[in-house]
GROMACS .gro file of C-alpha atoms in nm:
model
  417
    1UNK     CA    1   0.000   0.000   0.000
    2UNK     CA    2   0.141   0.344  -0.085
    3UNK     CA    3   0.199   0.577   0.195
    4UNK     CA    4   0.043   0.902   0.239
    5UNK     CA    5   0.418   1.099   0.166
    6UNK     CA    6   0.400   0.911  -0.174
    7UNK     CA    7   0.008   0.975  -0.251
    8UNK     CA    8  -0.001   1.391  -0.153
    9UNK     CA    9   0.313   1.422  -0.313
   10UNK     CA   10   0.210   1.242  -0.636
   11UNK     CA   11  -0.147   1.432  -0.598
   12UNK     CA   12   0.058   1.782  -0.576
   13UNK     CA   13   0.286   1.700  -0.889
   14UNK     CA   14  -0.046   1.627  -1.108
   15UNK     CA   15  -0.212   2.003  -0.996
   16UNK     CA   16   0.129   2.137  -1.044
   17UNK     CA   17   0.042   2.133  -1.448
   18UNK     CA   18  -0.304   2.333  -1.432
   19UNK     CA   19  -0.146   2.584  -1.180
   20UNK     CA   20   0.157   2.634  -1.376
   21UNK     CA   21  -0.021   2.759  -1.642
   22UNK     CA   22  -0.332   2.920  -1.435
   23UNK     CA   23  -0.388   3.252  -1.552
   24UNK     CA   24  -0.324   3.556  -1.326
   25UNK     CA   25  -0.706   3.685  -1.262
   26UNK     CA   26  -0.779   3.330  -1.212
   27UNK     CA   27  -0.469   3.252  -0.921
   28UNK     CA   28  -0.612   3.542  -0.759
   29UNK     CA   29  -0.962   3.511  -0.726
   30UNK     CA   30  -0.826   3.188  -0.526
   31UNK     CA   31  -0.632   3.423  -0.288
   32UNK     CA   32  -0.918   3.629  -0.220
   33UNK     CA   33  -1.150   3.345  -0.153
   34UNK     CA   34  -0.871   3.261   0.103
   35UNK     CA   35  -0.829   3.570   0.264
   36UNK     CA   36  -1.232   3.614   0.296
   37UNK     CA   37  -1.304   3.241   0.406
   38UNK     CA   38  -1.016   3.289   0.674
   39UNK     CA   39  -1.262   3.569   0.837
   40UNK     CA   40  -1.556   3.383   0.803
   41UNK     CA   41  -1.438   3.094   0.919
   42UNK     CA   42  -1.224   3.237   1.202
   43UNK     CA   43  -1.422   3.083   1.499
   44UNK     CA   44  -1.352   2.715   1.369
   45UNK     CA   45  -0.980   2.756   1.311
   46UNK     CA   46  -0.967   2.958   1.637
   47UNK     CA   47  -1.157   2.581   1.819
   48UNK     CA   48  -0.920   2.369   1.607
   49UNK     CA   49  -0.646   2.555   1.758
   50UNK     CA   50  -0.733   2.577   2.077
   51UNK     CA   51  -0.745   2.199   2.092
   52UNK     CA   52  -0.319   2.212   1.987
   53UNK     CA   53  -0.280   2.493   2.260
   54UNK     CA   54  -0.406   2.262   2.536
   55UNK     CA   55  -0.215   1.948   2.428
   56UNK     CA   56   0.089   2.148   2.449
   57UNK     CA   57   0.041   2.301   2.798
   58UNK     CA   58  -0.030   1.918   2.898
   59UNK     CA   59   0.315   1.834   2.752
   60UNK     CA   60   0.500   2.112   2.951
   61UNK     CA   61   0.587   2.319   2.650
   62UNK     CA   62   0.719   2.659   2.695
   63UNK     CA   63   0.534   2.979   2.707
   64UNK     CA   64   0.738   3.080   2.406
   65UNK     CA   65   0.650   2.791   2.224
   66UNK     CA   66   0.255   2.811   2.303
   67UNK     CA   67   0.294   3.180   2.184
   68UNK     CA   68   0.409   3.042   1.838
   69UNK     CA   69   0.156   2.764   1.845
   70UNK     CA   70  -0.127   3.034   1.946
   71UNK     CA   71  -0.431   3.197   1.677
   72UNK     CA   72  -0.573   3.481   1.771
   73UNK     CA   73  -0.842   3.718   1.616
   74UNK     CA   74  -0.539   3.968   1.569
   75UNK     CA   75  -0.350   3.683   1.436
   76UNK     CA   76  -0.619   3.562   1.182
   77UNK     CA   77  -0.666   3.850   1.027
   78UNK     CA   78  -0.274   3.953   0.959
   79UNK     CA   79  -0.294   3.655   0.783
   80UNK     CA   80  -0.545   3.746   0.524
   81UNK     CA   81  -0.419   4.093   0.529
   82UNK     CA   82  -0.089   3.923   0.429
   83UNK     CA   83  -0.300   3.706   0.167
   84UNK     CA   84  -0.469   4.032   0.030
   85UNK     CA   85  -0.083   4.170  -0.015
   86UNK     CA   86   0.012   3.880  -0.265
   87UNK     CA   87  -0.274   3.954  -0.455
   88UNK     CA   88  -0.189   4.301  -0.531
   89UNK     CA   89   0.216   4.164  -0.592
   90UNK     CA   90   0.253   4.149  -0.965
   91UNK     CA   91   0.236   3.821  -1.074
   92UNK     CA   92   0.631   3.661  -1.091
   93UNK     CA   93   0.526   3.396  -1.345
   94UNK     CA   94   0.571   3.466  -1.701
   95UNK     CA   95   0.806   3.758  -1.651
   96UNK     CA   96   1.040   3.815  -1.989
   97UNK     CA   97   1.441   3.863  -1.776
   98UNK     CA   98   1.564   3.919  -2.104
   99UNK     CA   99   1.537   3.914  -2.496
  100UNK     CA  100   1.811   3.879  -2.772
  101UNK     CA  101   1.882   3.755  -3.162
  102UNK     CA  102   2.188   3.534  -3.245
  103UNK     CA  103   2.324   3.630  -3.583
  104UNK     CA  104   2.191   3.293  -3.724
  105UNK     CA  105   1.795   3.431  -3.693
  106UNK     CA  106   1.703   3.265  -3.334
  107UNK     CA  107   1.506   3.464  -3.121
  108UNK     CA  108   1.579   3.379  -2.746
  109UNK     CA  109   1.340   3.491  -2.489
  110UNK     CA  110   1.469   3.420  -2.100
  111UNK     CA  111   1.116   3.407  -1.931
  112UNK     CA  112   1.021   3.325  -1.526
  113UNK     CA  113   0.837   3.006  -1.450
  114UNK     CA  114   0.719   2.801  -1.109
  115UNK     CA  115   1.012   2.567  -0.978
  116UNK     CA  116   0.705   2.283  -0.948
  117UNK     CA  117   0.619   2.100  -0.634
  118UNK     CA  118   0.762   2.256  -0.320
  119UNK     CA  119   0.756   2.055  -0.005
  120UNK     CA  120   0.707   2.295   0.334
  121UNK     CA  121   0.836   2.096   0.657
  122UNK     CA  122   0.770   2.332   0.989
  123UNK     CA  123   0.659   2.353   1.353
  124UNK     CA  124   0.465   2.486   1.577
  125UNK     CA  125   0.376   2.833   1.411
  126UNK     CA  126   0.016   2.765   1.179
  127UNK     CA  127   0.056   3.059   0.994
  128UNK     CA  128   0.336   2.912   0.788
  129UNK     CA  129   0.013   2.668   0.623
  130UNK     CA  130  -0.126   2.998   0.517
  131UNK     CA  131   0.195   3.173   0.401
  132UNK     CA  132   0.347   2.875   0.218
  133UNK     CA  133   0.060   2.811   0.062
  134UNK     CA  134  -0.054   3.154  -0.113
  135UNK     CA  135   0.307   3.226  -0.213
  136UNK     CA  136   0.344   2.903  -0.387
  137UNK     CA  137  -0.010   2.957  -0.493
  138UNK     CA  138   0.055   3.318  -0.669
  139UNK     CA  139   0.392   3.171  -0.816
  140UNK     CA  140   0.205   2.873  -0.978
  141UNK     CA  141   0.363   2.573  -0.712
  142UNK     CA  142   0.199   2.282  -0.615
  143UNK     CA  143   0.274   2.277  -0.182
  144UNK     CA  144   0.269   1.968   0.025
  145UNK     CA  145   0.285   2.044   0.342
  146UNK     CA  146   0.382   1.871   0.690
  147UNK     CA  147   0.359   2.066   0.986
  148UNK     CA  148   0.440   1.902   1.350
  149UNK     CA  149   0.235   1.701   1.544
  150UNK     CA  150   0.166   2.033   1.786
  151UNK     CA  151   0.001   2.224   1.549
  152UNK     CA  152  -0.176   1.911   1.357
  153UNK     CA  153  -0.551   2.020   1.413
  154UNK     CA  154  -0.469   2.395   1.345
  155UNK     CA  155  -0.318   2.321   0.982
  156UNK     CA  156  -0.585   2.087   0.877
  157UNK     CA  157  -0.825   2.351   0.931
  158UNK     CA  158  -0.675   2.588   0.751
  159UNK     CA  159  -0.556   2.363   0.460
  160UNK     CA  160  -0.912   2.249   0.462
  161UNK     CA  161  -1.030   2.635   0.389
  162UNK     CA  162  -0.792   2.687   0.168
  163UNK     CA  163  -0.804   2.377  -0.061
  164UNK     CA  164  -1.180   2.478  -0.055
  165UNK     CA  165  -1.116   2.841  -0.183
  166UNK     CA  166  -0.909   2.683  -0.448
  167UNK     CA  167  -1.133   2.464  -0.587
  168UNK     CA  168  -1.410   2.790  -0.568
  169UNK     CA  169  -1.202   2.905  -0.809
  170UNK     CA  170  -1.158   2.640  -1.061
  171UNK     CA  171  -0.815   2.557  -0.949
  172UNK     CA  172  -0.732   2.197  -0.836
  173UNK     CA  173  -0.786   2.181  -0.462
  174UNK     CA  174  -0.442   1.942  -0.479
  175UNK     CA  175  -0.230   2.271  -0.562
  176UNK     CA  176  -0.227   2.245  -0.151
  177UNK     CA  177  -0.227   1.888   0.027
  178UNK     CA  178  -0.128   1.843   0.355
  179UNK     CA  179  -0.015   1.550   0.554
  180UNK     CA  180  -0.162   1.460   0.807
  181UNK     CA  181  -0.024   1.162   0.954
  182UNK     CA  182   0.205   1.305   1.206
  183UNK     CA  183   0.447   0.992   1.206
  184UNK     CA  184   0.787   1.136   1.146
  185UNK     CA  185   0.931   0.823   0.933
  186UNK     CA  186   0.660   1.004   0.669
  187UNK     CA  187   0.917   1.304   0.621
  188UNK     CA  188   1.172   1.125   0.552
  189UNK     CA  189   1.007   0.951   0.276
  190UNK     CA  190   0.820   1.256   0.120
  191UNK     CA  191   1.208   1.426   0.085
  192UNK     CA  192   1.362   1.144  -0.079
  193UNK     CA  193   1.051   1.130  -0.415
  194UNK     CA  194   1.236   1.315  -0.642
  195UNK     CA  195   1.009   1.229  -0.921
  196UNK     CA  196   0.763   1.457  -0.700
  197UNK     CA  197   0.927   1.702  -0.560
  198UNK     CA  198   1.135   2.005  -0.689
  199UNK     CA  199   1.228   2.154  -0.400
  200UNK     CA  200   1.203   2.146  -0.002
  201UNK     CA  201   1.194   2.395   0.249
  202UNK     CA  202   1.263   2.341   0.626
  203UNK     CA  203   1.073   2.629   0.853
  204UNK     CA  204   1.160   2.558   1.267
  205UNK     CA  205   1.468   2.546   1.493
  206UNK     CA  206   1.804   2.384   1.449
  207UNK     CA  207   1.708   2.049   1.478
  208UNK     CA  208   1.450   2.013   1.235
  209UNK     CA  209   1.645   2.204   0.956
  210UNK     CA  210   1.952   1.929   1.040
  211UNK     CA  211   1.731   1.644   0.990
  212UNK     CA  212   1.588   1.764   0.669
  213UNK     CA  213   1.917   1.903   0.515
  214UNK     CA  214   2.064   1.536   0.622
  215UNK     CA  215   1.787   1.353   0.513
  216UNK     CA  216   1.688   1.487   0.169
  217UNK     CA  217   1.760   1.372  -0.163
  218UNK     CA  218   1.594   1.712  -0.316
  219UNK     CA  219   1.721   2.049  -0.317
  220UNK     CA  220   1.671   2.245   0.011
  221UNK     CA  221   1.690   2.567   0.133
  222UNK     CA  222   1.768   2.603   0.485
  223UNK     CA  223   1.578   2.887   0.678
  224UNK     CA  224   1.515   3.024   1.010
  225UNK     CA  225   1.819   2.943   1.249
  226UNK     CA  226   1.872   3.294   1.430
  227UNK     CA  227   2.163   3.338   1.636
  228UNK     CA  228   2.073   3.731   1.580
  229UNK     CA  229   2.316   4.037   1.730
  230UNK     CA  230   2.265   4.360   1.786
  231UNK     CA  231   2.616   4.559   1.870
  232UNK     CA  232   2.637   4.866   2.041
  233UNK     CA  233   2.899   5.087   1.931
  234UNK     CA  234   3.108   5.342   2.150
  235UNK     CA  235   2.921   5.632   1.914
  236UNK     CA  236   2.603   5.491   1.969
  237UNK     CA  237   2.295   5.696   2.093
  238UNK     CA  238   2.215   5.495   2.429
  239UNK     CA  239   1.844   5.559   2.467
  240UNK     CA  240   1.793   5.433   2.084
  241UNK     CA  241   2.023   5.179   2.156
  242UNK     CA  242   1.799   5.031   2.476
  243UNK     CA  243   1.445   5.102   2.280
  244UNK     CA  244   1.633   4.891   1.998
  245UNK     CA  245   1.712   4.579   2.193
  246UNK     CA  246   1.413   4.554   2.432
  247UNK     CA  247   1.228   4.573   2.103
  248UNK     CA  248   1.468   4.312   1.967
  249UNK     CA  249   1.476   4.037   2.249
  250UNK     CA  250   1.138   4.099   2.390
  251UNK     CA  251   0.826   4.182   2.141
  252UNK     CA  252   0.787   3.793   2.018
  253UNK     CA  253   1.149   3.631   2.179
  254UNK     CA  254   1.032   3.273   2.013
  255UNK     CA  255   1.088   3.396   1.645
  256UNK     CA  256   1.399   3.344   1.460
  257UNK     CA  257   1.460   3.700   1.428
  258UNK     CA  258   1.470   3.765   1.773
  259UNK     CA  259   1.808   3.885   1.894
  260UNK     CA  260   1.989   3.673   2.115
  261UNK     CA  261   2.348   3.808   2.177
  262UNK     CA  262   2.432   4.210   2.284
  263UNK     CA  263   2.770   4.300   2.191
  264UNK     CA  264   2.840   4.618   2.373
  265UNK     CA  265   3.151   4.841   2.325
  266UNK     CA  266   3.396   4.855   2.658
  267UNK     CA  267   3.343   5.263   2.624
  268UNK     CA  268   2.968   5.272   2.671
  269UNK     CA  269   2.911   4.963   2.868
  270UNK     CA  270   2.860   5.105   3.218
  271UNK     CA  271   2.617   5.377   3.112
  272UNK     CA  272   2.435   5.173   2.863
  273UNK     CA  273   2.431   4.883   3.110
  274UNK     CA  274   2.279   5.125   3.376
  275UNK     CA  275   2.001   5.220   3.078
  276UNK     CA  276   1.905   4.894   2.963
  277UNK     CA  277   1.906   4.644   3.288
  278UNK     CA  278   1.641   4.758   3.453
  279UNK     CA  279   1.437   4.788   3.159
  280UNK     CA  280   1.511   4.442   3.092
  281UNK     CA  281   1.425   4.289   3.456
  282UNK     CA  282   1.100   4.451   3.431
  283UNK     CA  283   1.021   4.276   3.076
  284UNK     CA  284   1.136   3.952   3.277
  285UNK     CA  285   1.457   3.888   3.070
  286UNK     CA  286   1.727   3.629   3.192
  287UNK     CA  287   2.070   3.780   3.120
  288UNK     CA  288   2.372   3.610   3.078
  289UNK     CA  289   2.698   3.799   3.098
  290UNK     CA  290   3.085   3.848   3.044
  291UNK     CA  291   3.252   3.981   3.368
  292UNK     CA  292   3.242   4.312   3.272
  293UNK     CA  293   2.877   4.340   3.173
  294UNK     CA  294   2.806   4.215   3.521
  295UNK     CA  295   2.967   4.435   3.705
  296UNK     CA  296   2.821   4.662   3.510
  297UNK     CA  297   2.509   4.552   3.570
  298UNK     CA  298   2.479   4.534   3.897
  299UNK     CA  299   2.282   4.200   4.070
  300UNK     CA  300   2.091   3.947   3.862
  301UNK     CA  301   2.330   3.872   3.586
  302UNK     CA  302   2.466   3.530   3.544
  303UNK     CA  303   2.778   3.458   3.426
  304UNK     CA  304   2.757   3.338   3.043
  305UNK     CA  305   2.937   3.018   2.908
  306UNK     CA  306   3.057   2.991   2.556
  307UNK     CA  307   2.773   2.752   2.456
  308UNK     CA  308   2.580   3.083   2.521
  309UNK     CA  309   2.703   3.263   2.260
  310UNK     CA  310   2.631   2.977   1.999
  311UNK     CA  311   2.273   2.958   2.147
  312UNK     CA  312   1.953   3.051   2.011
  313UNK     CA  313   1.715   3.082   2.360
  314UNK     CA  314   1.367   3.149   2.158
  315UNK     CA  315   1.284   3.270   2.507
  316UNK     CA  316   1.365   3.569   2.723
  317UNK     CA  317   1.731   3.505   2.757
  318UNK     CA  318   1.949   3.687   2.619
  319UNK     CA  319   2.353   3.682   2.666
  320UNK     CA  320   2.601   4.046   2.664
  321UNK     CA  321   2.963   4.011   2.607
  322UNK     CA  322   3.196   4.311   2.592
  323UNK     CA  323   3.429   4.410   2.296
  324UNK     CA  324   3.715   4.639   2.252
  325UNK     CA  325   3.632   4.728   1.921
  326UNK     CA  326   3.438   4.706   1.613
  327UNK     CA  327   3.662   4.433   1.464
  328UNK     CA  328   3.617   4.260   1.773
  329UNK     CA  329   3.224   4.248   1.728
  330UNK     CA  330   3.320   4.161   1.362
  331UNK     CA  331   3.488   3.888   1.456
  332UNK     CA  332   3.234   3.725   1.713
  333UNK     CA  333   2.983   3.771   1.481
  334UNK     CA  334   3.163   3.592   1.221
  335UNK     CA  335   3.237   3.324   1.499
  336UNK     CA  336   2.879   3.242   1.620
  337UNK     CA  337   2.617   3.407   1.390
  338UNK     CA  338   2.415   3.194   1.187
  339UNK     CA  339   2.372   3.434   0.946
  340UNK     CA  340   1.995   3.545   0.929
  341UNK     CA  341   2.020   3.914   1.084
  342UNK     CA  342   2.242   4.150   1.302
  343UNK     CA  343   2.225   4.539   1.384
  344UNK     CA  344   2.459   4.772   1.450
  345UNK     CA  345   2.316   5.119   1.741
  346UNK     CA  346   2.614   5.396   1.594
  347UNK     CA  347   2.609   5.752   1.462
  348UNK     CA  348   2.965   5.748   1.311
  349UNK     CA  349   2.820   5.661   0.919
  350UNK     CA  350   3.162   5.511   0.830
  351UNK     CA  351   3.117   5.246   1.138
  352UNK     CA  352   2.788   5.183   0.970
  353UNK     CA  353   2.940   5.169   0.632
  354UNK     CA  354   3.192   4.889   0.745
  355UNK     CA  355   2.919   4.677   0.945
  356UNK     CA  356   2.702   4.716   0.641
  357UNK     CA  357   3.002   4.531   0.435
  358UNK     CA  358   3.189   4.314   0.613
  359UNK     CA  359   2.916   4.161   0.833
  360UNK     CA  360   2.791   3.825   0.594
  361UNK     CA  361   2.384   3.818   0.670
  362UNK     CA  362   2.088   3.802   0.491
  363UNK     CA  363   1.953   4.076   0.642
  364UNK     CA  364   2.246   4.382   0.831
  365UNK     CA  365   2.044   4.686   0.969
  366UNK     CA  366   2.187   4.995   1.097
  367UNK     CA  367   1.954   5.161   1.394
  368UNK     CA  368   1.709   4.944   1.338
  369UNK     CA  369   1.575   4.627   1.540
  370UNK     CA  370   1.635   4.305   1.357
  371UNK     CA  371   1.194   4.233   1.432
  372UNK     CA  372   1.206   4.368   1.096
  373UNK     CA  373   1.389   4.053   0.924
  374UNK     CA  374   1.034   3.930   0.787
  375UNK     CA  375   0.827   3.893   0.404
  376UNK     CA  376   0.570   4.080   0.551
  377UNK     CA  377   0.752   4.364   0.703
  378UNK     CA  378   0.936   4.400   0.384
  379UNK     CA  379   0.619   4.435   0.168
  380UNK     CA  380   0.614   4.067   0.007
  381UNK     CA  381   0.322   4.030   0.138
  382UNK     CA  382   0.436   3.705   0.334
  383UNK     CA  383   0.717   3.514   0.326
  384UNK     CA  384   0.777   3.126   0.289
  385UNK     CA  385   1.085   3.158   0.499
  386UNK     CA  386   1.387   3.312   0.594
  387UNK     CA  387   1.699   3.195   0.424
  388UNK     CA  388   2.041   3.145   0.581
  389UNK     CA  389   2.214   3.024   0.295
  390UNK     CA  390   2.291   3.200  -0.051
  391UNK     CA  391   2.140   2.947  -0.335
  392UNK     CA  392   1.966   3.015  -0.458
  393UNK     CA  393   1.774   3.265  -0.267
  394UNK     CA  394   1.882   3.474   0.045
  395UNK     CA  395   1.703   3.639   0.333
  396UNK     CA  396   1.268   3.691   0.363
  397UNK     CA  397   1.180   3.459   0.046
  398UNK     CA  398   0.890   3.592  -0.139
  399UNK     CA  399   0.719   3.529  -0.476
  400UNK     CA  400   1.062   3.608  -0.693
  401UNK     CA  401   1.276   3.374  -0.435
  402UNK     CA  402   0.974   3.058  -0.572
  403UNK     CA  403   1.030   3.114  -0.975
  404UNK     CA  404   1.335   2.957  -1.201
  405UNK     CA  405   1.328   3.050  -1.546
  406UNK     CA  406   1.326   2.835  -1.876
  407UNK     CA  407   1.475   2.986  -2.238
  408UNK     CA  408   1.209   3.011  -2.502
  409UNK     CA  409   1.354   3.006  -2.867
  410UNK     CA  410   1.217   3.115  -3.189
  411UNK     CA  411   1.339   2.976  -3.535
  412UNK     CA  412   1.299   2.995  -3.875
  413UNK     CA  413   1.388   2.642  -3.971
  414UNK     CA  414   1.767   2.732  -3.857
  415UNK     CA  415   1.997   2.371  -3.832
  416UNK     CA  416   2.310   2.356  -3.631
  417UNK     CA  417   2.611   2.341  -3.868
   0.00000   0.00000   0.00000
C-alpha cells in the first residue's frame, strides 16, 4: 500500500500542471476566496487551535513555544491581510528577464516560471500553512505540506479552507495537500521522491532544519536558524540603543529573528548597562553575561558560558559580552552568527558603512531592530521563509525567491552546422 508521503506528493505533482499555467485573474480570485473564508471561518480555526494549545500546555511546553503555536483574532486577520498583499504583488510567473537575436535568426526569450512542487516541513507556528501556501499559490507551485504534530488540528483547518477556496475558483484543490499523519518516518520519505518534488523547504529550529538538510535527496533551502546580534557601538545613541534591543529580544522572543546576543563596546558599557538592565528585569529577561557586563550591571546577571554565545534561547534570555572594538564584534559575529540578521546602534556613518560590508547576513540593519527581518515587514506580502544560505535565494523569500526561469527560442527552420 502506498503511503500518504508518496500519494499527496504524487497528488501535488499532477495540480502542479493546471497551476503552472493558471492565468493571473484566475490565481487570484483563489487568494481572495482565502483571505475572505479565513474571516468567516475564524471561529472554527480559532476551536481547532485551541485543541493544539491545550495538548501542548499538557506536555509542559514553553510559554514561548505556546505563543508560536497560538491563533488569535489579531493573528487571523494579519494573515489574510498578508494574503490580500500577494494579490496586489505582480504576478512573478511569465516575466520576460531578457530578450536577444543570435546572428543565425534565433530569437531567445529568458522568461520566469514556477520551480514545481515545493515541499514545506515546519513547527509549531500555523501561519506558515497559510503563508506557504498563497506564495506558492501566486507563483504557480503545487505545496505539500507537513507541519508538526503540535500544530496538527490547526493546519488541517486551515488547509481544509484553503483547498476549498481553491477549488471555488476552478483551481485543483491538490495545488495544496497536507499530511496529516504526524508519524515522522513520513518526512523522511516525502524528501527522498524526487520524481515529485522540486524543491524542499525546512521552517523551525536547528534540529528540524539538520534532519531535513541530512535527510533529503531534493534540493533544500535552509531557513530560520537565528543566532541574531545587535552591537552597540562606543558612538552609539544609548536611549535608541535600549528602545532597539528591548524591542529586539522581547516583542515575540520565540521567532527566529529575535536577537539573542548584545555586543556592547567597553566605552559605553557602564552607562548603557545602567540604561538597559532595569528595563530588561522589568520585561522579565534572563541575562547572561561576560565579567564586565556584570559588574556593570549590577545583581541578577549570570555569568555566560561559551555555549551561550552559539545559542539561540527562543525565550527571554538573552547573553552580553563586551568588545574592545568594532573588529572585535566583527569577529564574534563571524564566529557564532548563523547568518539570518544583526544590527549595529552607531552615529559614526563610516562604522555603519563597514558593518554594512563586512558583516555576511541576509539581512544587516543599521539603527534598526532586527523584528524587521520578515516577508511581511518588507512588503512581500508574506514570506515562505527566511533563508540562511545563498542558493539560490537569500534572506525573507517571497514570490521572486519561488520562480526559475526556462529559455524560449524562436526559429525559422535554422539547423546547427
Amino acid at each position: 500500500m502506498e503511503s500518504e508521503a508518496v500519494r499527496k506528493a504524487r497528488a501535488a505533482w499532477q495540480a502542479s500542471y493546471a497551476l503552472a499555467n493558471a492565468d493571473t485573474t484566475v490565481k487570484n480570485n483563489a487568494l481572495t476566496y482565502i483571505a475572505d473564508d479565513l474571516l468567516a471561518q475564524a471561529s472554527s480555526i480559532m476551536e481547532a487551535n485551541a485543541a493544539d494549545v491545550a495538548a501542548a500546555r499538557e506536555k509542559g511546553m514553553s510559554d514561548a513555544m505556546i505563543d508560536r503555536l497560538t491563533l488569535t483574532p489579531d493573528r487571523i486577520r494579519g494573515m489574510a491581510e498578508g494574503v490580500r498583499q500577494v494579490i496586489a504583488l505582480p504576478d512573478p510567473v511569465g516575466q520576460t528577464l531578457a530578450s536577444w537575436d543570435r546572428p543565425n535568426g534565433l530569437h531567445i526569450d529568458k522568461v520566469t516560471v514556477p520551480l514545481g512542487v515545493i515541499a514545506i516541513i515546519f513547527e509549531s507556528r500555523p501561519n506558515v500553512t497559510v503563508d506557504a501556501a498563497v506564495l506558492c499559490l501566486k507563483s504557480g507551485n503545487a505545496t505539500v505540506l507537513r507541519g508538526g504534530s503540535e500544530a496538527i488540528h490547526s493546519n488541517v483547518a486551515l488547509a481544509g479552507v484553503i483547498r476549498h477556496a481553491i477549488a471555488r475558483a476552478g483551481l485543483p484543490s491538490d495545488a495544496v495537500t497536507i499530511m496529516e499523519n504526524t508519524d515522522r518516518a513520513l518526512v523522511g520519505e516525502l524528501l527522498t521522491l524526487r520524481q515529485y518534488i522540486n524543491l524542499a523547504i525546512p521552517r523551525g529550529g536547528a534540529g528540524l532544519i539538520r534532519m531535513v538538510v541530512d535527510t533529503a535527496k531534493v534540493p533544500v533551502i535552509e531557513t530560520g536558524s537565528g543566532v541574531c546580534h545587535v552591537y552597540v557601538d562606543k558612538d552609539a545613541d544609548l536611549d535608541m540603543a535600549v528602545s532597539i534591543i528591548e524591542n529586539a529580544k522581547v516583542s515575540r522572543p520565540s521567532t527566529c529573528n529575535a536577537m539573542e546576543t548584545l555586543l556592547v563596546h567597553k566605552d559605553v558599557v557602564q552607562p548603557l548597562m545602567e540604561k538597559l538592565v532595569p528595563v530588561l528585569k522589568a520585561r522579565h529577561v534572563e541575562m547572561r553575561a561576560d565579567t564586565a557586563a556584570r559588574e556593570a550591571g549590577g545583581t541578577g546577571i549570570e555569568m555566560a558560558s561559551e555555549e551561550d554565545w552559539r545559542t539561540e534561547y527562543n525565550a527571554l534570555i538573552m547573553s552580553i559580552r563586551t568588545v574592545s572594538s568594532l573588529d572585535e564584534a566583527l569577529d564574534h559575529i563571524r564566529r557564532y552568527s548563523t547568518h539570518h540578521s544583526e544590527t549595529i546602534v552607531t552615529e559614526n556613518t563610516d562604522t555603519a558603512e563597514r558593518f554594512l560590508q563586512e558583516v555576511d547576513s541576509a539581512a544587516v540593519y543599521v539603527n534598526a531592530s532586527t523584528r524587521f527581518t520578515d516577508g511581511f515587514e518588507f512588503g512581500f506580502g508574506a514570506e515562505i521563509g527566511i533563508s540562511t544560505q545563498k542558493l539560490h535565494a537569500r534572506g525573507p523569500m517571497g514570490l521572486e525567491a519561488l520562480v526559475s526561469y526556462k529559455y524560449l527560442i524562436h526559429g525559422k527552420g535554422q539547423i546547427r552546422q
